[in-house]
């Protein structure tokens, strides 16, 4: 299942990020806690290079907490890392203290030269629909930026005045031009980073069910009231469709309808707190 999506405005956004980087003190790299590696844009990593950064795993309420802890241990080896929920605001304010710690040395040198303490300038980067606008609203305690439950809502860039002596440059979500890992494209689509219509709902639902058959079979059985799970994914989706009453005339399963239900319930966390990838294991 090959998924590709790279609108032209994303290439422009990447160039703007690179151009504005010299104005920034700390970058907040926002990742989806369910797919931390797949939602980490390698192009952005190349652009940021050695810029000071904070890694924030968002949507932690949807991810397996034990696996999230493993991911935090993994990322903390290279940058300060934390898990947050940008919708509820949980853990969000810790970003201020982490950014303050990262800039203490520069601020101290400025004070020694007789300069006034200036606002710390932040930039937030991440793939579409990872929760950037929600995070900015939480950091500023205001609703100044547009938000939406679909990728590609933030199309321009804007400075947002935050509390506690911080400013933040908002940027659009940026994907990369080609997914070298086909499964990464699938995971991004499952987690809402790719606009609907760029993939087949049925195939994507089958992929998700296949993943859950192996990793979380009991959750599938419990959620859809199934006595057993068919080893055949095609049949299992049909069984779920029958349980949910997704039937057409003649008793045929409406596979498009049940596929949308499965994808929606995963997105809303109704299938449980699920992480789709594990941290790399060092050999």
C-alpha atoms as a PDB file:
ATOM      1  CA  UNK A   1       0.000   0.000   0.000  1.00  0.00           C
ATOM      2  CA  UNK A   2       1.920   3.027  -1.265  1.00  0.00           C
ATOM      3  CA  UNK A   3       0.931   6.425   0.160  1.00  0.00           C
ATOM      4  CA  UNK A   4       2.474   9.709  -1.008  1.00  0.00           C
ATOM      5  CA  UNK A   5       1.369  13.266  -0.268  1.00  0.00           C
ATOM      6  CA  UNK A   6       3.527  16.358  -0.633  1.00  0.00           C
ATOM      7  CA  UNK A   7       1.564  19.541  -1.486  1.00  0.00           C
ATOM      8  CA  UNK A   8       3.596  22.377  -2.984  1.00  0.00           C
ATOM      9  CA  UNK A   9       3.104  24.658   0.029  1.00  0.00           C
ATOM     10  CA  UNK A  10       5.089  22.198   2.158  1.00  0.00           C
ATOM     11  CA  UNK A  11       8.250  22.707   0.126  1.00  0.00           C
ATOM     12  CA  UNK A  12       7.844  26.470   0.548  1.00  0.00           C
ATOM     13  CA  UNK A  13       7.304  26.000   4.276  1.00  0.00           C
ATOM     14  CA  UNK A  14      10.532  24.044   4.616  1.00  0.00           C
ATOM     15  CA  UNK A  15      12.469  26.842   2.909  1.00  0.00           C
ATOM     16  CA  UNK A  16      10.879  29.428   5.215  1.00  0.00           C
ATOM     17  CA  UNK A  17      11.803  27.400   8.286  1.00  0.00           C
ATOM     18  CA  UNK A  18      15.420  27.321   7.161  1.00  0.00           C
ATOM     19  CA  UNK A  19      15.390  31.046   6.428  1.00  0.00           C
ATOM     20  CA  UNK A  20      13.960  31.980   9.853  1.00  0.00           C
ATOM     21  CA  UNK A  21      16.108  29.598  11.875  1.00  0.00           C
ATOM     22  CA  UNK A  22      18.682  32.252  12.733  1.00  0.00           C
ATOM     23  CA  UNK A  23      15.964  34.142  14.668  1.00  0.00           C
ATOM     24  CA  UNK A  24      15.159  31.134  16.847  1.00  0.00           C
ATOM     25  CA  UNK A  25      16.645  30.134  20.203  1.00  0.00           C
ATOM     26  CA  UNK A  26      14.946  26.756  20.709  1.00  0.00           C
ATOM     27  CA  UNK A  27      12.987  24.478  18.368  1.00  0.00           C
ATOM     28  CA  UNK A  28      10.127  22.369  19.700  1.00  0.00           C
ATOM     29  CA  UNK A  29      10.013  19.197  17.632  1.00  0.00           C
ATOM     30  CA  UNK A  30       6.488  17.850  18.015  1.00  0.00           C
ATOM     31  CA  UNK A  31       5.979  14.155  17.346  1.00  0.00           C
ATOM     32  CA  UNK A  32       2.966  11.851  17.559  1.00  0.00           C
ATOM     33  CA  UNK A  33       3.441   9.580  20.592  1.00  0.00           C
ATOM     34  CA  UNK A  34       1.797   6.709  18.703  1.00  0.00           C
ATOM     35  CA  UNK A  35       4.361   6.889  15.875  1.00  0.00           C
ATOM     36  CA  UNK A  36       7.368   8.881  17.139  1.00  0.00           C
ATOM     37  CA  UNK A  37       9.765   7.687  14.476  1.00  0.00           C
ATOM     38  CA  UNK A  38       7.372   7.784  11.518  1.00  0.00           C
ATOM     39  CA  UNK A  39       6.257  11.300  12.463  1.00  0.00           C
ATOM     40  CA  UNK A  40       9.842  12.545  12.697  1.00  0.00           C
ATOM     41  CA  UNK A  41      10.614  14.334   9.454  1.00  0.00           C
ATOM     42  CA  UNK A  42      14.193  13.546   8.335  1.00  0.00           C
ATOM     43  CA  UNK A  43      14.226  16.646   6.121  1.00  0.00           C
ATOM     44  CA  UNK A  44      13.511  18.856   9.122  1.00  0.00           C
ATOM     45  CA  UNK A  45      16.223  17.086  11.089  1.00  0.00           C
ATOM     46  CA  UNK A  46      18.699  18.005   8.366  1.00  0.00           C
ATOM     47  CA  UNK A  47      17.505  21.626   8.303  1.00  0.00           C
ATOM     48  CA  UNK A  48      17.691  22.110  12.085  1.00  0.00           C
ATOM     49  CA  UNK A  49      21.132  20.486  12.422  1.00  0.00           C
ATOM     50  CA  UNK A  50      22.626  21.519  15.794  1.00  0.00           C
ATOM     51  CA  UNK A  51      19.904  23.993  16.769  1.00  0.00           C
ATOM     52  CA  UNK A  52      18.837  23.542  20.399  1.00  0.00           C
ATOM     53  CA  UNK A  53      15.607  21.624  20.578  1.00  0.00           C
ATOM     54  CA  UNK A  54      12.996  20.029  22.791  1.00  0.00           C
ATOM     55  CA  UNK A  55      11.304  16.814  21.667  1.00  0.00           C
ATOM     56  CA  UNK A  56       7.634  16.636  22.676  1.00  0.00           C
ATOM     57  CA  UNK A  57       5.603  13.464  22.190  1.00  0.00           C
ATOM     58  CA  UNK A  58       2.040  14.662  21.717  1.00  0.00           C
ATOM     59  CA  UNK A  59      -1.262  12.760  22.047  1.00  0.00           C
ATOM     60  CA  UNK A  60       0.185  10.756  24.906  1.00  0.00           C
ATOM     61  CA  UNK A  61      -3.361   9.947  26.040  1.00  0.00           C
ATOM     62  CA  UNK A  62      -3.775   7.822  22.872  1.00  0.00           C
ATOM     63  CA  UNK A  63      -0.447   5.980  23.169  1.00  0.00           C
ATOM     64  CA  UNK A  64       0.646   3.059  25.340  1.00  0.00           C
ATOM     65  CA  UNK A  65       2.186   4.731  28.434  1.00  0.00           C
ATOM     66  CA  UNK A  66       4.854   2.046  28.894  1.00  0.00           C
ATOM     67  CA  UNK A  67       6.036   2.356  25.300  1.00  0.00           C
ATOM     68  CA  UNK A  68       5.953   6.159  25.578  1.00  0.00           C
ATOM     69  CA  UNK A  69       8.340   5.930  28.519  1.00  0.00           C
ATOM     70  CA  UNK A  70      10.679   3.830  26.376  1.00  0.00           C
ATOM     71  CA  UNK A  71      10.526   6.429  23.607  1.00  0.00           C
ATOM     72  CA  UNK A  72      11.323   9.227  26.082  1.00  0.00           C
ATOM     73  CA  UNK A  73      14.382   7.314  27.264  1.00  0.00           C
ATOM     74  CA  UNK A  74      15.403   6.898  23.623  1.00  0.00           C
ATOM     75  CA  UNK A  75      15.033  10.567  22.662  1.00  0.00           C
ATOM     76  CA  UNK A  76      16.440  11.933  25.933  1.00  0.00           C
ATOM     77  CA  UNK A  77      19.879  10.748  24.859  1.00  0.00           C
ATOM     78  CA  UNK A  78      19.970  13.567  22.273  1.00  0.00           C
ATOM     79  CA  UNK A  79      17.582  16.277  23.570  1.00  0.00           C
ATOM     80  CA  UNK A  80      15.304  17.169  26.495  1.00  0.00           C
ATOM     81  CA  UNK A  81      12.125  15.176  25.930  1.00  0.00           C
ATOM     82  CA  UNK A  82       8.644  15.012  27.405  1.00  0.00           C
ATOM     83  CA  UNK A  83       5.210  13.553  26.699  1.00  0.00           C
ATOM     84  CA  UNK A  84       2.276  15.960  26.460  1.00  0.00           C
ATOM     85  CA  UNK A  85      -1.384  16.282  25.584  1.00  0.00           C
ATOM     86  CA  UNK A  86      -1.846  19.511  23.644  1.00  0.00           C
ATOM     87  CA  UNK A  87      -5.630  19.181  23.788  1.00  0.00           C
ATOM     88  CA  UNK A  88      -5.912  19.081  27.593  1.00  0.00           C
ATOM     89  CA  UNK A  89      -2.677  20.976  28.265  1.00  0.00           C
ATOM     90  CA  UNK A  90      -1.203  18.160  30.344  1.00  0.00           C
ATOM     91  CA  UNK A  91       2.586  18.650  30.809  1.00  0.00           C
ATOM     92  CA  UNK A  92       2.622  21.505  28.269  1.00  0.00           C
ATOM     93  CA  UNK A  93       3.947  24.171  30.653  1.00  0.00           C
ATOM     94  CA  UNK A  94       7.102  22.124  31.244  1.00  0.00           C
ATOM     95  CA  UNK A  95       8.220  23.290  27.817  1.00  0.00           C
ATOM     96  CA  UNK A  96       8.866  26.761  29.264  1.00  0.00           C
ATOM     97  CA  UNK A  97      11.227  25.493  31.963  1.00  0.00           C
ATOM     98  CA  UNK A  98      13.084  23.244  29.507  1.00  0.00           C
ATOM     99  CA  UNK A  99      13.527  26.098  27.025  1.00  0.00           C
ATOM    100  CA  UNK A 100      14.678  28.373  29.843  1.00  0.00           C
ATOM    101  CA  UNK A 101      17.302  25.812  30.890  1.00  0.00           C
ATOM    102  CA  UNK A 102      18.570  25.497  27.325  1.00  0.00           C
ATOM    103  CA  UNK A 103      19.056  29.270  26.976  1.00  0.00           C
ATOM    104  CA  UNK A 104      20.405  30.090  30.448  1.00  0.00           C
ATOM    105  CA  UNK A 105      24.002  30.408  29.303  1.00  0.00           C
ATOM    106  CA  UNK A 106      23.158  32.850  26.483  1.00  0.00           C
ATOM    107  CA  UNK A 107      20.893  34.883  28.743  1.00  0.00           C
ATOM    108  CA  UNK A 108      23.597  35.105  31.418  1.00  0.00           C
ATOM    109  CA  UNK A 109      26.154  36.353  28.895  1.00  0.00           C
ATOM    110  CA  UNK A 110      23.715  39.007  27.685  1.00  0.00           C
ATOM    111  CA  UNK A 111      23.123  40.245  31.237  1.00  0.00           C
ATOM    112  CA  UNK A 112      26.885  40.440  31.815  1.00  0.00           C
ATOM    113  CA  UNK A 113      27.090  42.767  28.819  1.00  0.00           C
ATOM    114  CA  UNK A 114      24.446  44.979  30.375  1.00  0.00           C
ATOM    115  CA  UNK A 115      21.639  43.932  28.074  1.00  0.00           C
ATOM    116  CA  UNK A 116      18.092  43.429  29.272  1.00  0.00           C
ATOM    117  CA  UNK A 117      16.686  39.938  29.336  1.00  0.00           C
ATOM    118  CA  UNK A 118      14.864  39.385  26.059  1.00  0.00           C
ATOM    119  CA  UNK A 119      12.087  37.008  25.147  1.00  0.00           C
ATOM    120  CA  UNK A 120      13.165  33.488  24.277  1.00  0.00           C
ATOM    121  CA  UNK A 121      12.119  32.809  20.699  1.00  0.00           C
ATOM    122  CA  UNK A 122      10.716  29.376  19.951  1.00  0.00           C
ATOM    123  CA  UNK A 123       9.782  27.570  16.763  1.00  0.00           C
ATOM    124  CA  UNK A 124       7.499  24.568  16.626  1.00  0.00           C
ATOM    125  CA  UNK A 125       7.864  22.040  13.821  1.00  0.00           C
ATOM    126  CA  UNK A 126       6.094  18.804  13.014  1.00  0.00           C
ATOM    127  CA  UNK A 127       4.098  16.870  10.457  1.00  0.00           C
ATOM    128  CA  UNK A 128       0.501  17.931   9.675  1.00  0.00           C
ATOM    129  CA  UNK A 129      -2.208  17.299  12.267  1.00  0.00           C
ATOM    130  CA  UNK A 130       0.249  16.472  15.045  1.00  0.00           C
ATOM    131  CA  UNK A 131      -1.312  19.169  17.264  1.00  0.00           C
ATOM    132  CA  UNK A 132       0.889  22.235  16.736  1.00  0.00           C
ATOM    133  CA  UNK A 133      -1.896  24.820  16.806  1.00  0.00           C
ATOM    134  CA  UNK A 134      -3.425  23.264  19.914  1.00  0.00           C
ATOM    135  CA  UNK A 135      -0.020  23.352  21.598  1.00  0.00           C
ATOM    136  CA  UNK A 136       0.472  27.015  20.762  1.00  0.00           C
ATOM    137  CA  UNK A 137      -2.952  27.828  22.191  1.00  0.00           C
ATOM    138  CA  UNK A 138      -2.080  26.010  25.408  1.00  0.00           C
ATOM    139  CA  UNK A 139       1.297  27.731  25.716  1.00  0.00           C
ATOM    140  CA  UNK A 140      -0.291  31.140  25.218  1.00  0.00           C
ATOM    141  CA  UNK A 141      -3.507  30.470  27.160  1.00  0.00           C
ATOM    142  CA  UNK A 142      -5.287  32.046  24.214  1.00  0.00           C
ATOM    143  CA  UNK A 143      -7.013  30.931  21.045  1.00  0.00           C
ATOM    144  CA  UNK A 144      -4.978  32.959  18.584  1.00  0.00           C
ATOM    145  CA  UNK A 145      -4.205  30.305  16.021  1.00  0.00           C
ATOM    146  CA  UNK A 146      -6.501  28.331  13.778  1.00  0.00           C
ATOM    147  CA  UNK A 147      -6.931  24.700  14.714  1.00  0.00           C
ATOM    148  CA  UNK A 148      -8.647  21.828  12.956  1.00  0.00           C
ATOM    149  CA  UNK A 149      -8.931  18.070  13.077  1.00  0.00           C
ATOM    150  CA  UNK A 150      -7.451  17.665   9.627  1.00  0.00           C
ATOM    151  CA  UNK A 151      -3.949  18.057   8.188  1.00  0.00           C
ATOM    152  CA  UNK A 152      -2.952  21.263   6.465  1.00  0.00           C
ATOM    153  CA  UNK A 153      -4.987  23.844   8.444  1.00  0.00           C
ATOM    154  CA  UNK A 154      -2.004  26.085   9.253  1.00  0.00           C
ATOM    155  CA  UNK A 155      -0.762  27.291   5.870  1.00  0.00           C
ATOM    156  CA  UNK A 156       1.220  30.434   6.748  1.00  0.00           C
ATOM    157  CA  UNK A 157       3.603  31.493   9.504  1.00  0.00           C
ATOM    158  CA  UNK A 158       2.971  33.858  12.369  1.00  0.00           C
ATOM    159  CA  UNK A 159       4.620  35.041  15.573  1.00  0.00           C
ATOM    160  CA  UNK A 160       2.618  34.295  18.688  1.00  0.00           C
ATOM    161  CA  UNK A 161       3.298  36.148  21.947  1.00  0.00           C
ATOM    162  CA  UNK A 162       3.384  33.699  24.829  1.00  0.00           C
ATOM    163  CA  UNK A 163       3.478  34.219  28.562  1.00  0.00           C
ATOM    164  CA  UNK A 164       6.568  34.190  30.770  1.00  0.00           C
ATOM    165  CA  UNK A 165       8.845  35.988  28.324  1.00  0.00           C
ATOM    166  CA  UNK A 166       8.512  33.708  25.336  1.00  0.00           C
ATOM    167  CA  UNK A 167       7.570  34.210  21.708  1.00  0.00           C
ATOM    168  CA  UNK A 168       6.850  31.456  19.225  1.00  0.00           C
ATOM    169  CA  UNK A 169       6.982  31.292  15.439  1.00  0.00           C
ATOM    170  CA  UNK A 170       4.227  29.047  14.131  1.00  0.00           C
ATOM    171  CA  UNK A 171       4.941  27.091  10.941  1.00  0.00           C
ATOM    172  CA  UNK A 172       2.831  24.818   8.736  1.00  0.00           C
ATOM    173  CA  UNK A 173       3.161  21.054   9.044  1.00  0.00           C
ATOM    174  CA  UNK A 174       5.786  19.616   6.740  1.00  0.00           C
ATOM    175  CA  UNK A 175       5.965  16.108   5.307  1.00  0.00           C
ATOM    176  CA  UNK A 176       8.785  14.890   3.092  1.00  0.00           C
ATOM    177  CA  UNK A 177       8.700  14.339  -0.622  1.00  0.00           C
ATOM    178  CA  UNK A 178       8.844  10.536  -0.610  1.00  0.00           C
ATOM    179  CA  UNK A 179       8.409   7.912   2.086  1.00  0.00           C
ATOM    180  CA  UNK A 180      11.290   5.473   1.755  1.00  0.00           C
ATOM    181  CA  UNK A 181       9.515   3.210   4.239  1.00  0.00           C
ATOM    182  CA  UNK A 182       6.094   2.235   2.893  1.00  0.00           C
ATOM    183  CA  UNK A 183       4.911   1.303   6.393  1.00  0.00           C
ATOM    184  CA  UNK A 184       5.769   4.805   7.640  1.00  0.00           C
ATOM    185  CA  UNK A 185       3.289   6.200   5.110  1.00  0.00           C
ATOM    186  CA  UNK A 186       0.648   3.795   6.410  1.00  0.00           C
ATOM    187  CA  UNK A 187       1.272   4.814  10.014  1.00  0.00           C
ATOM    188  CA  UNK A 188       1.132   8.518   9.123  1.00  0.00           C
ATOM    189  CA  UNK A 189      -2.190   7.982   7.355  1.00  0.00           C
ATOM    190  CA  UNK A 190      -3.561   6.047  10.334  1.00  0.00           C
ATOM    191  CA  UNK A 191      -2.634   8.892  12.670  1.00  0.00           C
ATOM    192  CA  UNK A 192      -4.142  11.640  10.498  1.00  0.00           C
ATOM    193  CA  UNK A 193      -1.017  13.246   9.040  1.00  0.00           C
ATOM    194  CA  UNK A 194      -2.115  12.603   5.451  1.00  0.00           C
ATOM    195  CA  UNK A 195      -5.246  14.180   4.037  1.00  0.00           C
ATOM    196  CA  UNK A 196      -8.166  11.824   3.514  1.00  0.00           C
ATOM    197  CA  UNK A 197      -8.687  10.983  -0.131  1.00  0.00           C
ATOM    198  CA  UNK A 198      -4.984  10.288  -0.658  1.00  0.00           C
ATOM    199  CA  UNK A 199      -5.405   6.671   0.438  1.00  0.00           C
ATOM    200  CA  UNK A 200      -7.927   3.824   0.270  1.00  0.00           C
ATOM    201  CA  UNK A 201      -9.940   3.638   3.524  1.00  0.00           C
ATOM    202  CA  UNK A 202     -10.571  -0.075   3.176  1.00  0.00           C
ATOM    203  CA  UNK A 203      -6.948  -1.000   2.601  1.00  0.00           C
ATOM    204  CA  UNK A 204      -5.875   1.243   5.465  1.00  0.00           C
ATOM    205  CA  UNK A 205      -8.424  -0.345   7.816  1.00  0.00           C
ATOM    206  CA  UNK A 206      -7.208  -3.813   6.821  1.00  0.00           C
ATOM    207  CA  UNK A 207      -3.649  -2.713   7.604  1.00  0.00           C
ATOM    208  CA  UNK A 208      -4.711  -1.480  11.036  1.00  0.00           C
ATOM    209  CA  UNK A 209      -6.653  -4.644  11.843  1.00  0.00           C
ATOM    210  CA  UNK A 210      -3.679  -6.718  10.714  1.00  0.00           C
ATOM    211  CA  UNK A 211      -1.401  -4.773  13.065  1.00  0.00           C
ATOM    212  CA  UNK A 212      -3.821  -5.184  15.969  1.00  0.00           C
ATOM    213  CA  UNK A 213      -4.280  -8.897  15.264  1.00  0.00           C
ATOM    214  CA  UNK A 214      -0.609  -9.302  16.121  1.00  0.00           C
ATOM    215  CA  UNK A 215      -0.101  -6.652  18.810  1.00  0.00           C
ATOM    216  CA  UNK A 216      -3.448  -6.151  20.573  1.00  0.00           C
ATOM    217  CA  UNK A 217      -5.792  -9.061  19.756  1.00  0.00           C
ATOM    218  CA  UNK A 218      -7.682  -8.867  23.048  1.00  0.00           C
ATOM    219  CA  UNK A 219      -8.606  -5.243  22.430  1.00  0.00           C
ATOM    220  CA  UNK A 220     -10.117  -6.159  19.081  1.00  0.00           C
ATOM    221  CA  UNK A 221     -12.135  -8.951  20.677  1.00  0.00           C
ATOM    222  CA  UNK A 222     -13.353  -6.731  23.509  1.00  0.00           C
ATOM    223  CA  UNK A 223     -14.195  -3.682  21.415  1.00  0.00           C
ATOM    224  CA  UNK A 224     -16.138  -5.579  18.771  1.00  0.00           C
ATOM    225  CA  UNK A 225     -17.570  -8.293  21.023  1.00  0.00           C
ATOM    226  CA  UNK A 226     -15.907 -11.126  19.111  1.00  0.00           C
ATOM    227  CA  UNK A 227     -15.593 -14.651  20.516  1.00  0.00           C
ATOM    228  CA  UNK A 228     -12.532 -15.293  18.390  1.00  0.00           C
ATOM    229  CA  UNK A 229     -10.410 -13.541  15.778  1.00  0.00           C
ATOM    230  CA  UNK A 230     -10.249 -15.008  12.306  1.00  0.00           C
ATOM    231  CA  UNK A 231      -6.618 -15.330  11.173  1.00  0.00           C
ATOM    232  CA  UNK A 232      -7.799 -13.999   7.809  1.00  0.00           C
ATOM    233  CA  UNK A 233      -7.878 -10.181   8.001  1.00  0.00           C
ATOM    234  CA  UNK A 234     -10.423  -9.876   5.201  1.00  0.00           C
ATOM    235  CA  UNK A 235     -12.813 -12.158   7.101  1.00  0.00           C
ATOM    236  CA  UNK A 236     -12.086 -10.441  10.424  1.00  0.00           C
ATOM    237  CA  UNK A 237     -13.122  -7.058   9.000  1.00  0.00           C
ATOM    238  CA  UNK A 238     -16.321  -8.714   7.760  1.00  0.00           C
ATOM    239  CA  UNK A 239     -16.957 -10.121  11.250  1.00  0.00           C
ATOM    240  CA  UNK A 240     -16.541  -6.645  12.734  1.00  0.00           C
ATOM    241  CA  UNK A 241     -18.913  -5.260  10.100  1.00  0.00           C
ATOM    242  CA  UNK A 242     -21.592  -7.785  11.040  1.00  0.00           C
ATOM    243  CA  UNK A 243     -21.245  -6.938  14.736  1.00  0.00           C
ATOM    244  CA  UNK A 244     -21.647  -3.238  13.931  1.00  0.00           C
ATOM    245  CA  UNK A 245     -24.625  -3.778  11.623  1.00  0.00           C
ATOM    246  CA  UNK A 246     -22.777  -2.582   8.538  1.00  0.00           C
ATOM    247  CA  UNK A 247     -24.884  -4.627   6.169  1.00  0.00           C
ATOM    248  CA  UNK A 248     -26.220  -3.995   2.715  1.00  0.00           C
ATOM    249  CA  UNK A 249     -29.204  -5.623   1.066  1.00  0.00           C
ATOM    250  CA  UNK A 250     -28.865  -9.398   1.024  1.00  0.00           C
ATOM    251  CA  UNK A 251     -26.742  -9.376   4.161  1.00  0.00           C
ATOM    252  CA  UNK A 252     -23.532  -8.355   2.387  1.00  0.00           C
ATOM    253  CA  UNK A 253     -21.073  -6.459   4.570  1.00  0.00           C
ATOM    254  CA  UNK A 254     -20.588  -2.794   3.686  1.00  0.00           C
ATOM    255  CA  UNK A 255     -16.803  -2.855   3.839  1.00  0.00           C
ATOM    256  CA  UNK A 256     -16.347   0.856   3.195  1.00  0.00           C
ATOM    257  CA  UNK A 257     -18.631   1.743   6.097  1.00  0.00           C
ATOM    258  CA  UNK A 258     -17.042  -0.642   8.597  1.00  0.00           C
ATOM    259  CA  UNK A 259     -13.573   0.492   7.492  1.00  0.00           C
ATOM    260  CA  UNK A 260     -14.431   4.097   8.327  1.00  0.00           C
ATOM    261  CA  UNK A 261     -15.747   3.001  11.734  1.00  0.00           C
ATOM    262  CA  UNK A 262     -12.550   1.103  12.548  1.00  0.00           C
ATOM    263  CA  UNK A 263     -10.318   4.020  11.512  1.00  0.00           C
ATOM    264  CA  UNK A 264     -12.430   6.560  13.412  1.00  0.00           C
ATOM    265  CA  UNK A 265     -12.438   4.496  16.595  1.00  0.00           C
ATOM    266  CA  UNK A 266      -8.674   4.112  16.461  1.00  0.00           C
ATOM    267  CA  UNK A 267      -8.265   7.866  15.962  1.00  0.00           C
ATOM    268  CA  UNK A 268     -10.551   8.576  18.936  1.00  0.00           C
ATOM    269  CA  UNK A 269      -8.751   6.120  21.204  1.00  0.00           C
ATOM    270  CA  UNK A 270     -11.756   3.805  21.524  1.00  0.00           C
ATOM    271  CA  UNK A 271      -9.586   0.802  20.697  1.00  0.00           C
ATOM    272  CA  UNK A 272      -7.384   1.600  23.679  1.00  0.00           C
ATOM    273  CA  UNK A 273      -4.032   3.314  24.123  1.00  0.00           C
ATOM    274  CA  UNK A 274      -2.026   1.920  21.232  1.00  0.00           C
ATOM    275  CA  UNK A 275       1.476   2.700  19.981  1.00  0.00           C
ATOM    276  CA  UNK A 276       2.225   1.485  16.468  1.00  0.00           C
ATOM    277  CA  UNK A 277       6.020   1.338  16.674  1.00  0.00           C
ATOM    278  CA  UNK A 278       8.706   0.514  19.201  1.00  0.00           C
ATOM    279  CA  UNK A 279      12.007   2.316  19.819  1.00  0.00           C
ATOM    280  CA  UNK A 280      14.947   0.948  17.792  1.00  0.00           C
ATOM    281  CA  UNK A 281      16.980  -1.668  19.620  1.00  0.00           C
ATOM    282  CA  UNK A 282      20.703  -1.013  19.542  1.00  0.00           C
ATOM    283  CA  UNK A 283      22.728  -4.017  18.464  1.00  0.00           C
END
